[in-house]
């Protein structure tokens, strides 16, 4: 074989050997990329220690919460719901977060009934009509129709961030301090229309 031909053949073989690892590497990298979540769609969820609240827990609470107290809400002869309050150490202190109110319903209630009842309680707690008009829009998004044994949890993470969970699944998030204070105040405000229920929730009867 001619020397020049052998030289060119050697170059082709060398280039082929150098190219193969690059092709394999590109294919391997492509397979890895296919397994990665799309960052535009991926929303990280924080794990929760289920032992902190028992078998039924909200799944994106980052910290262990301890029950402060619980109370049944009854209207006439109707058993409406069971409410439970949780904090970091099992002690309630105003304006200390995270704080969670968990409500388990004992009867079917429509979203509109819940919205109307919430606004009525705000009015009884002395919240001005102008403020109610500014914050009530959250209720339309936050309140679902509930069936017997459904659970709705309201978690205040800090001064600004809060969220609703429906049967332990993230349902509605918000950053509105006025709403959070007004909503949790239905149960915890000193102006509440159910002072005995408040006492039980905050553990004052222990």
CSV table of C-alpha atoms in Angstrom, one decimal:
chain,number,residue,atom,x,y,z
A,1,UNK,CA,0.0,0.0,0.0
A,2,UNK,CA,1.3,3.5,-0.9
A,3,UNK,CA,2.9,5.3,2.1
A,4,UNK,CA,0.6,8.4,1.6
A,5,UNK,CA,-2.5,6.2,1.5
A,6,UNK,CA,-1.4,4.4,4.7
A,7,UNK,CA,-0.8,7.8,6.4
A,8,UNK,CA,-4.3,9.0,5.5
A,9,UNK,CA,-5.9,5.8,6.6
A,10,UNK,CA,-4.1,6.1,9.9
A,11,UNK,CA,-5.5,9.6,10.3
A,12,UNK,CA,-9.0,8.4,9.6
A,13,UNK,CA,-8.7,5.6,12.2
A,14,UNK,CA,-7.3,8.1,14.8
A,15,UNK,CA,-10.0,10.6,14.3
A,16,UNK,CA,-12.6,7.9,14.6
A,17,UNK,CA,-11.2,6.6,17.9
A,18,UNK,CA,-11.2,10.2,19.2
A,19,UNK,CA,-14.8,10.8,18.1
A,20,UNK,CA,-16.4,7.7,19.7
A,21,UNK,CA,-15.9,8.7,23.3
A,22,UNK,CA,-17.4,12.2,22.5
A,23,UNK,CA,-20.5,10.6,21.0
A,24,UNK,CA,-20.9,8.2,23.9
A,25,UNK,CA,-20.5,11.1,26.4
A,26,UNK,CA,-23.1,13.2,24.6
A,27,UNK,CA,-25.6,10.3,24.6
A,28,UNK,CA,-24.9,9.7,28.3
A,29,UNK,CA,-25.4,13.4,29.1
A,30,UNK,CA,-28.6,13.4,27.0
A,31,UNK,CA,-30.0,10.5,29.0
A,32,UNK,CA,-29.2,12.3,32.3
A,33,UNK,CA,-30.9,15.5,31.1
A,34,UNK,CA,-34.0,13.6,30.1
A,35,UNK,CA,-34.3,12.4,33.7
A,36,UNK,CA,-34.0,15.9,35.2
A,37,UNK,CA,-37.2,17.9,36.0
A,38,UNK,CA,-38.1,20.9,33.8
A,39,UNK,CA,-37.2,23.8,36.0
A,40,UNK,CA,-40.0,25.9,34.5
A,41,UNK,CA,-42.6,23.3,35.7
A,42,UNK,CA,-40.9,21.8,38.8
A,43,UNK,CA,-42.0,23.2,42.1
A,44,UNK,CA,-40.1,21.7,45.1
A,45,UNK,CA,-42.2,20.4,48.0
A,46,UNK,CA,-40.8,20.3,51.5
A,47,UNK,CA,-41.0,17.0,53.3
A,48,UNK,CA,-42.8,16.7,56.6
A,49,UNK,CA,-42.2,14.4,59.5
A,50,UNK,CA,-45.6,12.6,59.8
A,51,UNK,CA,-45.0,11.7,63.4
A,52,UNK,CA,-45.3,15.4,64.4
A,53,UNK,CA,-49.0,15.6,63.9
A,54,UNK,CA,-50.1,11.9,63.8
A,55,UNK,CA,-51.4,10.1,60.8
A,56,UNK,CA,-53.2,13.0,59.3
A,57,UNK,CA,-50.7,15.8,58.6
A,58,UNK,CA,-50.3,18.6,56.1
A,59,UNK,CA,-47.5,17.5,53.8
A,60,UNK,CA,-45.5,20.7,53.3
A,61,UNK,CA,-44.9,21.8,56.9
A,62,UNK,CA,-41.1,22.0,57.2
A,63,UNK,CA,-41.2,21.8,61.0
A,64,UNK,CA,-42.7,19.6,63.7
A,65,UNK,CA,-45.7,21.1,65.2
A,66,UNK,CA,-47.3,20.1,68.6
A,67,UNK,CA,-51.0,20.4,69.4
A,68,UNK,CA,-51.9,23.3,71.7
A,69,UNK,CA,-55.6,22.5,72.1
A,70,UNK,CA,-58.8,21.4,70.4
A,71,UNK,CA,-62.5,22.2,70.5
A,72,UNK,CA,-65.8,21.1,69.0
A,73,UNK,CA,-67.9,23.6,67.2
A,74,UNK,CA,-71.6,23.0,67.7
A,75,UNK,CA,-74.6,25.0,66.4
A,76,UNK,CA,-77.8,24.1,68.2
A,77,UNK,CA,-77.9,20.3,68.0
A,78,UNK,CA,-75.6,20.2,64.9
A,79,UNK,CA,-72.0,19.0,65.3
A,80,UNK,CA,-70.2,21.2,62.8
A,81,UNK,CA,-66.5,20.6,63.1
A,82,UNK,CA,-63.5,19.8,65.3
A,83,UNK,CA,-60.8,22.4,65.4
A,84,UNK,CA,-57.2,21.9,66.5
A,85,UNK,CA,-54.5,24.4,67.0
A,86,UNK,CA,-50.8,23.6,66.6
A,87,UNK,CA,-47.6,25.5,67.4
A,88,UNK,CA,-43.9,24.8,67.5
A,89,UNK,CA,-43.8,23.9,71.2
A,90,UNK,CA,-47.5,23.2,72.0
A,91,UNK,CA,-47.9,26.7,73.5
A,92,UNK,CA,-49.9,29.5,71.9
A,93,UNK,CA,-48.4,33.0,71.8
A,94,UNK,CA,-49.9,35.7,69.6
A,95,UNK,CA,-47.9,36.7,66.6
A,96,UNK,CA,-45.5,33.7,67.0
A,97,UNK,CA,-45.3,31.5,63.9
A,98,UNK,CA,-45.6,29.0,62.4
A,99,UNK,CA,-49.1,28.4,63.6
A,100,UNK,CA,-51.7,26.0,62.2
A,101,UNK,CA,-55.4,25.7,62.6
A,102,UNK,CA,-56.8,22.4,61.4
A,103,UNK,CA,-60.5,21.9,60.9
A,104,UNK,CA,-62.2,18.6,60.4
A,105,UNK,CA,-65.8,18.9,59.2
A,106,UNK,CA,-68.6,16.7,60.5
A,107,UNK,CA,-71.2,17.7,57.9
A,108,UNK,CA,-71.4,18.8,54.3
A,109,UNK,CA,-71.1,22.6,53.8
A,110,UNK,CA,-71.0,24.5,50.5
A,111,UNK,CA,-68.2,26.9,49.7
A,112,UNK,CA,-70.7,29.8,49.6
A,113,UNK,CA,-72.0,28.9,53.1
A,114,UNK,CA,-68.4,29.0,54.4
A,115,UNK,CA,-67.7,32.3,52.7
A,116,UNK,CA,-70.9,33.9,54.2
A,117,UNK,CA,-70.1,32.5,57.6
A,118,UNK,CA,-66.6,33.8,57.5
A,119,UNK,CA,-67.7,37.3,56.5
A,120,UNK,CA,-70.3,37.3,59.2
A,121,UNK,CA,-67.7,36.5,61.8
A,122,UNK,CA,-65.5,39.2,60.6
A,123,UNK,CA,-68.3,41.7,61.0
A,124,UNK,CA,-69.0,40.5,64.5
A,125,UNK,CA,-65.3,40.8,65.3
A,126,UNK,CA,-65.5,44.5,64.4
A,127,UNK,CA,-63.5,44.4,61.2
A,128,UNK,CA,-64.4,47.4,59.0
A,129,UNK,CA,-66.5,46.8,55.9
A,130,UNK,CA,-63.7,48.5,53.7
A,131,UNK,CA,-61.1,46.0,55.0
A,132,UNK,CA,-63.5,43.0,54.5
A,133,UNK,CA,-64.0,44.1,50.9
A,134,UNK,CA,-60.2,44.1,50.4
A,135,UNK,CA,-59.5,40.7,51.8
A,136,UNK,CA,-62.6,38.7,51.0
A,137,UNK,CA,-61.5,37.8,47.5
A,138,UNK,CA,-59.1,35.2,49.0
A,139,UNK,CA,-62.1,33.3,50.3
A,140,UNK,CA,-63.4,32.6,46.8
A,141,UNK,CA,-60.1,30.8,46.0
A,142,UNK,CA,-59.5,29.4,49.5
A,143,UNK,CA,-62.9,27.8,50.4
A,144,UNK,CA,-63.9,24.6,48.6
A,145,UNK,CA,-67.2,22.7,49.1
A,146,UNK,CA,-66.5,20.4,52.1
A,147,UNK,CA,-68.0,17.0,52.8
A,148,UNK,CA,-68.2,15.1,56.1
A,149,UNK,CA,-64.7,14.2,57.3
A,150,UNK,CA,-62.9,16.7,54.9
A,151,UNK,CA,-60.1,18.6,56.6
A,152,UNK,CA,-59.1,22.2,55.9
A,153,UNK,CA,-55.9,23.5,57.4
A,154,UNK,CA,-54.7,27.1,57.6
A,155,UNK,CA,-51.0,27.5,58.2
A,156,UNK,CA,-49.4,30.9,58.9
A,157,UNK,CA,-45.7,30.4,58.1
A,158,UNK,CA,-44.6,33.9,59.0
A,159,UNK,CA,-45.8,37.5,59.1
A,160,UNK,CA,-46.5,37.5,55.4
A,161,UNK,CA,-46.9,33.9,54.0
A,162,UNK,CA,-49.8,31.6,54.7
A,163,UNK,CA,-51.6,28.8,53.0
A,164,UNK,CA,-54.6,26.6,53.0
A,165,UNK,CA,-54.4,22.8,52.7
A,166,UNK,CA,-57.4,20.7,51.8
A,167,UNK,CA,-57.2,17.1,53.0
A,168,UNK,CA,-53.5,17.6,53.6
A,169,UNK,CA,-52.7,18.8,50.1
A,170,UNK,CA,-51.6,22.3,49.1
A,171,UNK,CA,-54.7,24.2,48.0
A,172,UNK,CA,-54.2,28.0,48.1
A,173,UNK,CA,-51.2,30.2,49.0
A,174,UNK,CA,-51.3,33.8,49.9
A,175,UNK,CA,-49.1,36.7,51.2
A,176,UNK,CA,-51.6,39.0,52.9
A,177,UNK,CA,-51.0,39.7,56.5
A,178,UNK,CA,-54.4,41.4,57.0
A,179,UNK,CA,-56.3,38.3,55.8
A,180,UNK,CA,-54.2,36.0,58.0
A,181,UNK,CA,-54.9,38.1,61.1
A,182,UNK,CA,-58.6,38.4,60.3
A,183,UNK,CA,-59.0,34.8,59.5
A,184,UNK,CA,-57.2,33.2,62.4
A,185,UNK,CA,-58.8,35.9,64.6
A,186,UNK,CA,-62.2,34.3,64.1
A,187,UNK,CA,-61.0,31.6,66.6
A,188,UNK,CA,-58.1,33.3,68.4
A,189,UNK,CA,-59.1,37.0,68.7
A,190,UNK,CA,-60.2,38.2,72.1
A,191,UNK,CA,-63.2,39.6,70.2
A,192,UNK,CA,-64.2,36.1,69.0
A,193,UNK,CA,-67.9,35.3,69.3
A,194,UNK,CA,-66.9,31.9,70.7
A,195,UNK,CA,-64.7,32.6,73.8
A,196,UNK,CA,-65.0,29.1,75.2
A,197,UNK,CA,-63.9,27.6,72.0
A,198,UNK,CA,-60.9,30.0,72.0
A,199,UNK,CA,-60.0,29.0,75.5
A,200,UNK,CA,-59.9,25.3,74.6
A,201,UNK,CA,-57.9,25.9,71.4
A,202,UNK,CA,-55.2,28.0,73.1
A,203,UNK,CA,-54.9,25.5,76.0
A,204,UNK,CA,-56.1,27.9,78.6
A,205,UNK,CA,-58.2,25.1,80.3
A,206,UNK,CA,-55.2,22.7,80.8
